[in-house]
């Protein structure tokens, strides 16, 4: 039972951050139809930037955010404007190959700078524990959970009640009509992509404490994110956060109750089944 | 259509390649021979992938499963059960073909569309990696070591070096010829229709399932055979190389750089990039690991942005511009 | 107010509009008639800046706007109510109206214009919190027009506002058009409904396979025998 509760806590806490990773991808898909296969490598980039800042100035990952978030946001904006925007509308199938190429560039750029050895970035809260009865949770996980949900709620409010948020939803629902309102569609798409990458910078810092990182990990994060997005429905906020929790839980329980291999297969199995039988995701109500 | 196929066969390009192939390899230092062999492996793989990924426009990432099956399964069958590797090659190819047919059927049955197809095949590829790494029969995470290659043809041994070169050359040529043949056959036409507008193809009564399965099975079996030959050359069945998503990403990117959907495009891309990458890796791999992948990434992005149909059409244009000039100067 | 000179527009290099010229004076309702596929929607979208013309000029209030982006054209008051309304289905009526007034010129006075729009369309006031996708076709047309008014249109361009509406709603919408005209708005009215348009517009153009076939005062166009022929697309 203790094991069960422990896995429950762990799964929920990590799952919330998976949800946050997927929100960025879902937003981008919603406004521009781009599925970014270099998503996970941008998470890597965020993590390694934190590592660099720690090595150079002994900055805690949570403090590095002040630098990494604006930096990654700008990088995201540039990537969309110069690489992805020219593809939208024509040659759209090629976006897959382009972002795969980008993934190689990022992953190996990081490899060339940092080398391939697993590295850790310490944080003051890294080894702090929170003990609730039988369940022991690590403080970084609690922080990740709280920040992830705060971010999700913040994003939701932004989308509902600001002009920028409404522009994003308008472009998603009907880009032609949005342009007729005087919304600059390319600009909204670029800013949304930048926002998505900026969110990744935050998620990266949340996942970082206590986790060894290496350049080759990107694809794994991309896959986790895609699974969550497919599970939740590309543009469904509540669904995506729920999807994150489900994948977090299935990972946590899978590794306890199933063999290692089966545990690792479980999320993919869920993904394939969802893609086949409910391509719109688990939750049907659209909160676009 | 037949005629065009034979015309391609008798084109002088093939003659030149053949002559070079006979004369050159024995003269090459072993390091460069290795690069040539690698280039041929990827020429063969990229051409095999092109049948599905280029002609039908379905970016399959599941091909690492077929390459991996060809490599790991045939090796495991030999080492664990003493199955002759020729037979192992056939068994692996059949299993790959069946997996390919299943994927094509799933794609058809659930009408996946291009994007979902990428995602599902990616999930299959990842599952394959997990299974191979977790299954001792296939060597687990540490891989399998083949016995030394003594050049015993009946045991699927070609003596390494020059022998491997000949095998890969044959596979690369077969792979390209299958591309040429399909492009000139009704299958090629239907695959293009599926790529450009599947719904329209459905509407006019094209038997999509049949063509999708045909393309996928041919492509999968070919990839599997190449995988078996490749692992024989490498001697070490390394799951991180042969079943990893990276190998399929490389193949996709080479094909894209060369020119998707053309008979010679993917081969061209592989011939261009593999030697470039390998030489870079040889020279700078110690100080800058990953540089060759980095360059591949930059090249593919540049090509997609500047010449989305690939480099081969670009070269063809240059050549056709140069040729009339040459004619008038005579 | 609006002058279109020798406009050629097309898709993928193939022209759909051949050498179209038309003018609209301030305060006028000008009708643009034509059979299906005549190029009416292509014309209105060119006026909104959705595609770059292959040749020709567009002027608005004396300025050349040919090279302006859709956003810039909205900001100077060229507003389109698109064919098929194209409201944002998963947003509330209120949000749709707010989006209508999102351009830089109109944004600041949205509360005031919204009051005006809701007074014009009391039906929308009752449905403010409802998703636009749940409205009836007629209500969606009201919303689409309301959204355009939120943008503080100087030139209002309506693409087939009567399409798919019941006769009662058609009457209502044309009543609104007359009222907006009386308030001083300039209107370009694209329609398939010949008689209704001839009745409400001062002048009309008839577009036939991408060319202006007939133009003139409404009663002249009405009596021209070529009108009905062009109209049937013969
Ligand atoms: N997006 C488009 N791409 C290519 N051709 C188009 C497009 N939109 C319209 N057309 C073509 O342009 C012509 C005029 O269409 P349109 O302007 O919609 O006419 P109308 O509004 O008068 O019915 C038609 O032949 C139509 O097929
Ligand atoms: Mg129309």
mmCIF file of N, CA, C and O in Angstrom, chain A residues 77-148:
data_model
loop_
_atom_site.group_PDB
_atom_site.id
_atom_site.type_symbol
_atom_site.label_atom_id
_atom_site.label_comp_id
_atom_site.label_asym_id
_atom_site.label_seq_id
_atom_site.Cartn_x
_atom_site.Cartn_y
_atom_site.Cartn_z
ATOM 1 N N UNK A 77 11.155 32.268 -31.088
ATOM 2 C CA UNK A 77 10.598 33.213 -32.055
ATOM 3 C C UNK A 77 11.404 33.223 -33.344
ATOM 4 O O UNK A 77 10.852 33.188 -34.446
ATOM 5 N N UNK A 78 12.722 33.224 -33.202
ATOM 6 C CA UNK A 78 13.583 33.250 -34.390
ATOM 7 C C UNK A 78 13.422 31.971 -35.202
ATOM 8 O O UNK A 78 13.349 32.004 -36.436
ATOM 9 N N UNK A 79 13.378 30.847 -34.498
ATOM 10 C CA UNK A 79 13.239 29.563 -35.199
ATOM 11 C C UNK A 79 11.938 29.553 -35.999
ATOM 12 O O UNK A 79 11.920 29.170 -37.170
ATOM 13 N N UNK A 80 10.849 30.005 -35.398
ATOM 14 C CA UNK A 80 9.591 29.972 -36.139
ATOM 15 C C UNK A 80 9.650 30.906 -37.344
ATOM 16 O O UNK A 80 9.276 30.547 -38.452
ATOM 17 N N UNK A 81 10.146 32.110 -37.094
ATOM 18 C CA UNK A 81 10.098 33.127 -38.146
ATOM 19 C C UNK A 81 10.955 32.734 -39.355
ATOM 20 O O UNK A 81 10.537 32.856 -40.495
ATOM 21 N N UNK A 82 12.166 32.240 -39.064
ATOM 22 C CA UNK A 82 13.082 31.970 -40.168
ATOM 23 C C UNK A 82 13.013 30.554 -40.723
ATOM 24 O O UNK A 82 13.346 30.331 -41.874
ATOM 25 N N UNK A 83 12.607 29.591 -39.893
ATOM 26 C CA UNK A 83 12.628 28.211 -40.382
ATOM 27 C C UNK A 83 11.234 27.655 -40.660
ATOM 28 O O UNK A 83 11.029 26.975 -41.669
ATOM 29 N N UNK A 84 10.292 27.906 -39.782
ATOM 30 C CA UNK A 84 8.999 27.236 -39.928
ATOM 31 C C UNK A 84 7.990 28.055 -40.726
ATOM 32 O O UNK A 84 7.227 27.520 -41.518
ATOM 33 N N UNK A 85 7.991 29.370 -40.529
ATOM 34 C CA UNK A 85 7.022 30.209 -41.213
ATOM 35 C C UNK A 85 7.062 30.032 -42.730
ATOM 36 O O UNK A 85 6.018 29.955 -43.379
ATOM 37 N N UNK A 86 8.270 29.913 -43.328
ATOM 38 C CA UNK A 86 8.286 29.735 -44.788
ATOM 39 C C UNK A 86 7.609 28.443 -45.244
ATOM 40 O O UNK A 86 7.245 28.316 -46.410
ATOM 41 N N UNK A 87 7.459 27.474 -44.339
ATOM 42 C CA UNK A 87 6.878 26.187 -44.734
ATOM 43 C C UNK A 87 5.361 26.183 -44.667
ATOM 44 O O UNK A 87 4.712 25.367 -45.312
ATOM 45 N N UNK A 88 4.798 27.043 -43.822
ATOM 46 C CA UNK A 88 3.360 26.992 -43.590
ATOM 47 C C UNK A 88 2.631 27.323 -44.882
ATOM 48 O O UNK A 88 2.952 28.269 -45.575
ATOM 49 N N UNK A 89 1.677 26.498 -45.204
ATOM 50 C CA UNK A 89 0.919 26.752 -46.421
ATOM 51 C C UNK A 89 1.365 25.883 -47.569
ATOM 52 O O UNK A 89 0.562 25.292 -48.249
ATOM 53 N N UNK A 90 2.686 25.817 -47.791
ATOM 54 C CA UNK A 90 3.161 24.897 -48.825
ATOM 55 C C UNK A 90 4.265 24.053 -48.230
ATOM 56 O O UNK A 90 4.893 24.408 -47.242
ATOM 57 N N UNK A 91 4.509 22.919 -48.817
ATOM 58 C CA UNK A 91 5.552 22.024 -48.325
ATOM 59 C C UNK A 91 5.318 21.656 -46.872
ATOM 60 O O UNK A 91 6.254 21.482 -46.109
ATOM 61 N N UNK A 92 4.045 21.570 -46.486
ATOM 62 C CA UNK A 92 3.798 21.405 -45.067
ATOM 63 C C UNK A 92 4.278 20.062 -44.532
ATOM 64 O O UNK A 92 4.714 19.960 -43.391
ATOM 65 N N UNK A 93 4.206 19.031 -45.403
ATOM 66 C CA UNK A 93 4.665 17.710 -44.965
ATOM 67 C C UNK A 93 6.127 17.730 -44.546
ATOM 68 O O UNK A 93 6.566 16.949 -43.721
ATOM 69 N N UNK A 94 6.874 18.665 -45.148
ATOM 70 C CA UNK A 94 8.303 18.740 -44.894
ATOM 71 C C UNK A 94 8.634 19.257 -43.500
ATOM 72 O O UNK A 94 9.792 19.208 -43.088
ATOM 73 N N UNK A 95 7.628 19.796 -42.800
ATOM 74 C CA UNK A 95 7.901 20.301 -41.451
ATOM 75 C C UNK A 95 8.440 19.177 -40.576
ATOM 76 O O UNK A 95 9.296 19.397 -39.720
ATOM 77 N N UNK A 96 7.975 17.951 -40.806
ATOM 78 C CA UNK A 96 8.468 16.804 -40.036
ATOM 79 C C UNK A 96 9.978 16.678 -40.216
ATOM 80 O O UNK A 96 10.738 16.646 -39.250
ATOM 81 N N UNK A 97 10.409 16.632 -41.477
ATOM 82 C CA UNK A 97 11.841 16.474 -41.722
ATOM 83 C C UNK A 97 12.624 17.670 -41.202
ATOM 84 O O UNK A 97 13.710 17.521 -40.667
ATOM 85 N N UNK A 98 12.042 18.855 -41.366
ATOM 86 C CA UNK A 98 12.761 20.040 -40.931
ATOM 87 C C UNK A 98 12.988 20.019 -39.428
ATOM 88 O O UNK A 98 14.090 20.295 -38.937
ATOM 89 N N UNK A 99 11.950 19.661 -38.673
ATOM 90 C CA UNK A 99 12.142 19.673 -37.223
ATOM 91 C C UNK A 99 12.994 18.478 -36.777
ATOM 92 O O UNK A 99 13.679 18.566 -35.759
ATOM 93 N N UNK A 100 12.981 17.396 -37.552
ATOM 94 C CA UNK A 100 13.923 16.306 -37.245
ATOM 95 C C UNK A 100 15.358 16.793 -37.450
ATOM 96 O O UNK A 100 16.254 16.488 -36.653
ATOM 97 N N UNK A 101 15.574 17.551 -38.514
ATOM 98 C CA UNK A 101 16.890 18.127 -38.767
ATOM 99 C C UNK A 101 17.293 19.066 -37.641
ATOM 100 O O UNK A 101 18.425 19.029 -37.146
ATOM 101 N N UNK A 102 16.332 19.869 -37.204
ATOM 102 C CA UNK A 102 16.587 20.801 -36.110
ATOM 103 C C UNK A 102 16.956 20.035 -34.844
ATOM 104 O O UNK A 102 17.820 20.454 -34.069
ATOM 105 N N UNK A 103 16.292 18.894 -34.659
ATOM 106 C CA UNK A 103 16.582 18.064 -33.498
ATOM 107 C C UNK A 103 18.036 17.587 -33.527
ATOM 108 O O UNK A 103 18.741 17.641 -32.512
ATOM 109 N N UNK A 104 18.505 17.155 -34.715
ATOM 110 C CA UNK A 104 19.919 16.739 -34.821
ATOM 111 C C UNK A 104 20.847 17.911 -34.502
ATOM 112 O O UNK A 104 21.849 17.745 -33.814
ATOM 113 N N UNK A 105 20.492 19.083 -35.024
ATOM 114 C CA UNK A 105 21.336 20.255 -34.808
ATOM 115 C C UNK A 105 21.430 20.580 -33.318
ATOM 116 O O UNK A 105 22.525 20.761 -32.767
ATOM 117 N N UNK A 106 20.285 20.627 -32.645
ATOM 118 C CA UNK A 106 20.286 20.993 -31.229
ATOM 119 C C UNK A 106 21.021 19.942 -30.398
ATOM 120 O O UNK A 106 21.914 20.249 -29.610
ATOM 121 N N UNK A 107 20.620 18.678 -30.615
ATOM 122 C CA UNK A 107 21.189 17.603 -29.809
ATOM 123 C C UNK A 107 22.704 17.547 -29.947
ATOM 124 O O UNK A 107 23.430 17.430 -28.957
ATOM 125 N N UNK A 108 23.181 17.663 -31.182
ATOM 126 C CA UNK A 108 24.617 17.519 -31.385
ATOM 127 C C UNK A 108 25.368 18.812 -31.126
ATOM 128 O O UNK A 108 26.545 18.775 -30.782
ATOM 129 N N UNK A 109 24.680 19.926 -31.252
ATOM 130 C CA UNK A 109 25.274 21.185 -30.819
ATOM 131 C C UNK A 109 25.557 21.114 -29.321
ATOM 132 O O UNK A 109 26.658 21.458 -28.852
ATOM 133 N N UNK A 110 24.572 20.625 -28.567
ATOM 134 C CA UNK A 110 24.759 20.470 -27.121
ATOM 135 C C UNK A 110 25.891 19.481 -26.834
ATOM 136 O O UNK A 110 26.749 19.713 -25.987
ATOM 137 N N UNK A 111 25.891 18.382 -27.598
ATOM 138 C CA UNK A 111 26.936 17.369 -27.414
ATOM 139 C C UNK A 111 28.334 17.963 -27.627
ATOM 140 O O UNK A 111 29.263 17.695 -26.874
ATOM 141 N N UNK A 112 28.459 18.788 -28.654
ATOM 142 C CA UNK A 112 29.769 19.358 -28.952
ATOM 143 C C UNK A 112 30.222 20.312 -27.852
ATOM 144 O O UNK A 112 31.392 20.394 -27.535
ATOM 145 N N UNK A 113 29.254 21.029 -27.262
ATOM 146 C CA UNK A 113 29.622 22.001 -26.235
ATOM 147 C C UNK A 113 29.848 21.327 -24.884
ATOM 148 O O UNK A 113 30.821 21.619 -24.182
ATOM 149 N N UNK A 114 28.952 20.403 -24.529
ATOM 150 C CA UNK A 114 28.989 19.868 -23.165
ATOM 151 C C UNK A 114 29.556 18.458 -23.065
ATOM 152 O O UNK A 114 29.743 17.952 -21.972
ATOM 153 N N UNK A 115 29.774 17.779 -24.190
ATOM 154 C CA UNK A 115 30.216 16.383 -24.134
ATOM 155 C C UNK A 115 29.056 15.462 -23.803
ATOM 156 O O UNK A 115 27.965 15.911 -23.447
ATOM 157 N N UNK A 116 29.293 14.169 -23.925
ATOM 158 C CA UNK A 116 28.194 13.211 -23.814
ATOM 159 C C UNK A 116 27.996 12.599 -22.440
ATOM 160 O O UNK A 116 27.087 11.809 -22.235
ATOM 161 N N UNK A 117 28.865 12.951 -21.480
ATOM 162 C CA UNK A 117 28.716 12.350 -20.153
ATOM 163 C C UNK A 117 27.480 12.874 -19.447
ATOM 164 O O UNK A 117 27.181 14.053 -19.540
ATOM 165 N N UNK A 118 26.762 11.984 -18.736
ATOM 166 C CA UNK A 118 25.621 12.483 -17.963
ATOM 167 C C UNK A 118 26.097 13.522 -16.956
ATOM 168 O O UNK A 118 27.155 13.351 -16.350
ATOM 169 N N UNK A 119 25.338 14.603 -16.828
ATOM 170 C CA UNK A 119 25.744 15.671 -15.922
ATOM 171 C C UNK A 119 24.597 16.001 -14.976
ATOM 172 O O UNK A 119 23.436 15.772 -15.287
ATOM 173 N N UNK A 120 24.933 16.524 -13.816
ATOM 174 C CA UNK A 120 23.890 16.937 -12.870
ATOM 175 C C UNK A 120 24.041 18.415 -12.571
ATOM 176 O O UNK A 120 25.135 18.949 -12.583
ATOM 177 N N UNK A 121 22.916 19.043 -12.316
ATOM 178 C CA UNK A 121 22.942 20.441 -11.922
ATOM 179 C C UNK A 121 22.348 20.526 -10.526
ATOM 180 O O UNK A 121 21.163 20.287 -10.349
ATOM 181 N N UNK A 122 23.160 20.830 -9.522
ATOM 182 C CA UNK A 122 22.632 20.839 -8.162
ATOM 183 C C UNK A 122 21.713 22.035 -7.910
ATOM 184 O O UNK A 122 21.791 23.061 -8.583
ATOM 185 N N UNK A 123 20.817 21.841 -6.942
ATOM 186 C CA UNK A 123 19.981 22.936 -6.496
ATOM 187 C C UNK A 123 19.897 22.832 -4.987
ATOM 188 O O UNK A 123 20.066 21.750 -4.423
ATOM 189 N N UNK A 124 19.641 23.961 -4.334
ATOM 190 C CA UNK A 124 19.589 23.924 -2.867
ATOM 191 C C UNK A 124 18.492 22.985 -2.365
ATOM 192 O O UNK A 124 18.635 22.350 -1.335
ATOM 193 N N UNK A 125 17.387 22.881 -3.124
ATOM 194 C CA UNK A 125 16.278 22.072 -2.617
ATOM 195 C C UNK A 125 16.402 20.611 -3.034
ATOM 196 O O UNK A 125 15.588 19.788 -2.654
ATOM 197 N N UNK A 126 17.455 20.301 -3.811
ATOM 198 C CA UNK A 126 17.537 19.004 -4.460
ATOM 199 C C UNK A 126 17.256 17.825 -3.534
ATOM 200 O O UNK A 126 16.480 16.943 -3.838
ATOM 201 N N UNK A 127 17.919 17.817 -2.362
ATOM 202 C CA UNK A 127 17.819 16.617 -1.534
ATOM 203 C C UNK A 127 16.803 16.784 -0.406
ATOM 204 O O UNK A 127 16.681 15.932 0.459
ATOM 205 N N UNK A 128 16.076 17.896 -0.391
ATOM 206 C CA UNK A 128 15.070 18.098 0.660
ATOM 207 C C UNK A 128 13.883 17.174 0.415
ATOM 208 O O UNK A 128 13.453 16.963 -0.727
ATOM 209 N N UNK A 129 13.353 16.624 1.490
ATOM 210 C CA UNK A 129 12.234 15.686 1.375
ATOM 211 C C UNK A 129 11.041 16.197 2.166
ATOM 212 O O UNK A 129 11.171 16.934 3.143
ATOM 213 N N UNK A 130 9.881 15.768 1.723
ATOM 214 C CA UNK A 130 8.650 16.096 2.426
ATOM 215 C C UNK A 130 8.039 14.757 2.815
ATOM 216 O O UNK A 130 7.840 13.888 1.975
ATOM 217 N N UNK A 131 7.772 14.562 4.116
ATOM 218 C CA UNK A 131 7.272 13.258 4.543
ATOM 219 C C UNK A 131 5.821 13.385 5.003
ATOM 220 O O UNK A 131 5.493 14.155 5.903
ATOM 221 N N UNK A 132 4.954 12.682 4.299
ATOM 222 C CA UNK A 132 3.527 12.713 4.627
ATOM 223 C C UNK A 132 3.103 11.288 4.940
ATOM 224 O O UNK A 132 2.824 10.504 4.034
ATOM 225 N N UNK A 133 3.114 10.934 6.225
ATOM 226 C CA UNK A 133 2.788 9.556 6.585
ATOM 227 C C UNK A 133 3.784 8.598 5.965
ATOM 228 O O UNK A 133 4.992 8.733 6.160
ATOM 229 N N UNK A 134 3.268 7.652 5.167
ATOM 230 C CA UNK A 134 4.127 6.652 4.548
ATOM 231 C C UNK A 134 4.823 7.173 3.296
ATOM 232 O O UNK A 134 5.700 6.518 2.759
ATOM 233 N N UNK A 135 4.362 8.311 2.818
ATOM 234 C CA UNK A 135 4.836 8.767 1.515
ATOM 235 C C UNK A 135 5.930 9.806 1.677
ATOM 236 O O UNK A 135 5.772 10.773 2.415
ATOM 237 N N UNK A 136 7.014 9.564 0.956
ATOM 238 C CA UNK A 136 8.110 10.524 0.969
ATOM 239 C C UNK A 136 8.196 11.160 -0.413
ATOM 240 O O UNK A 136 8.320 10.452 -1.410
ATOM 241 N N UNK A 137 8.083 12.466 -0.462
ATOM 242 C CA UNK A 137 8.221 13.096 -1.773
ATOM 243 C C UNK A 137 9.365 14.087 -1.737
ATOM 244 O O UNK A 137 9.661 14.690 -0.709
ATOM 245 N N UNK A 138 10.004 14.247 -2.893
ATOM 246 C CA UNK A 138 11.110 15.183 -2.982
ATOM 247 C C UNK A 138 10.571 16.584 -3.233
ATOM 248 O O UNK A 138 9.643 16.779 -4.024
ATOM 249 N N UNK A 139 11.176 17.543 -2.558
ATOM 250 C CA UNK A 139 10.697 18.919 -2.661
ATOM 251 C C UNK A 139 10.699 19.441 -4.111
ATOM 252 O O UNK A 139 9.741 20.086 -4.532
ATOM 253 N N UNK A 140 11.744 19.134 -4.924
ATOM 254 C CA UNK A 140 11.709 19.612 -6.314
ATOM 255 C C UNK A 140 10.451 19.142 -7.052
ATOM 256 O O UNK A 140 9.896 19.875 -7.877
ATOM 257 N N UNK A 141 10.005 17.926 -6.728
ATOM 258 C CA UNK A 141 8.796 17.428 -7.387
ATOM 259 C C UNK A 141 7.572 18.230 -6.974
ATOM 260 O O UNK A 141 6.684 18.496 -7.779
ATOM 261 N N UNK A 142 7.543 18.619 -5.693
ATOM 262 C CA UNK A 142 6.411 19.417 -5.216
ATOM 263 C C UNK A 142 6.418 20.782 -5.909
ATOM 264 O O UNK A 142 5.392 21.274 -6.372
ATOM 265 N N UNK A 143 7.605 21.355 -5.987
ATOM 266 C CA UNK A 143 7.719 22.656 -6.666
ATOM 267 C C UNK A 143 7.252 22.516 -8.116
ATOM 268 O O UNK A 143 6.477 23.334 -8.628
ATOM 269 N N UNK A 144 7.706 21.421 -8.767
ATOM 270 C CA UNK A 144 7.325 21.204 -10.170
ATOM 271 C C UNK A 144 5.804 21.136 -10.303
ATOM 272 O O UNK A 144 5.205 21.740 -11.204
ATOM 273 N N UNK A 145 5.175 20.429 -9.375
ATOM 274 C CA UNK A 145 3.726 20.270 -9.426
ATOM 275 C C UNK A 145 3.017 21.619 -9.278
ATOM 276 O O UNK A 145 2.160 21.987 -10.082
ATOM 277 N N UNK A 146 3.426 22.350 -8.272
ATOM 278 C CA UNK A 146 2.753 23.626 -7.990
ATOM 279 C C UNK A 146 2.953 24.600 -9.153
ATOM 280 O O UNK A 146 1.994 25.201 -9.666
ATOM 281 N N UNK A 147 4.199 24.717 -9.602
ATOM 282 C CA UNK A 147 4.475 25.676 -10.674
ATOM 283 C C UNK A 147 3.766 25.256 -11.964
ATOM 284 O O UNK A 147 3.199 26.089 -12.674
ATOM 285 N N UNK A 148 3.788 23.955 -12.260
ATOM 286 C CA UNK A 148 3.157 23.494 -13.499
ATOM 287 C C UNK A 148 1.675 23.850 -13.518
ATOM 288 O O UNK A 148 1.151 24.363 -14.510
#
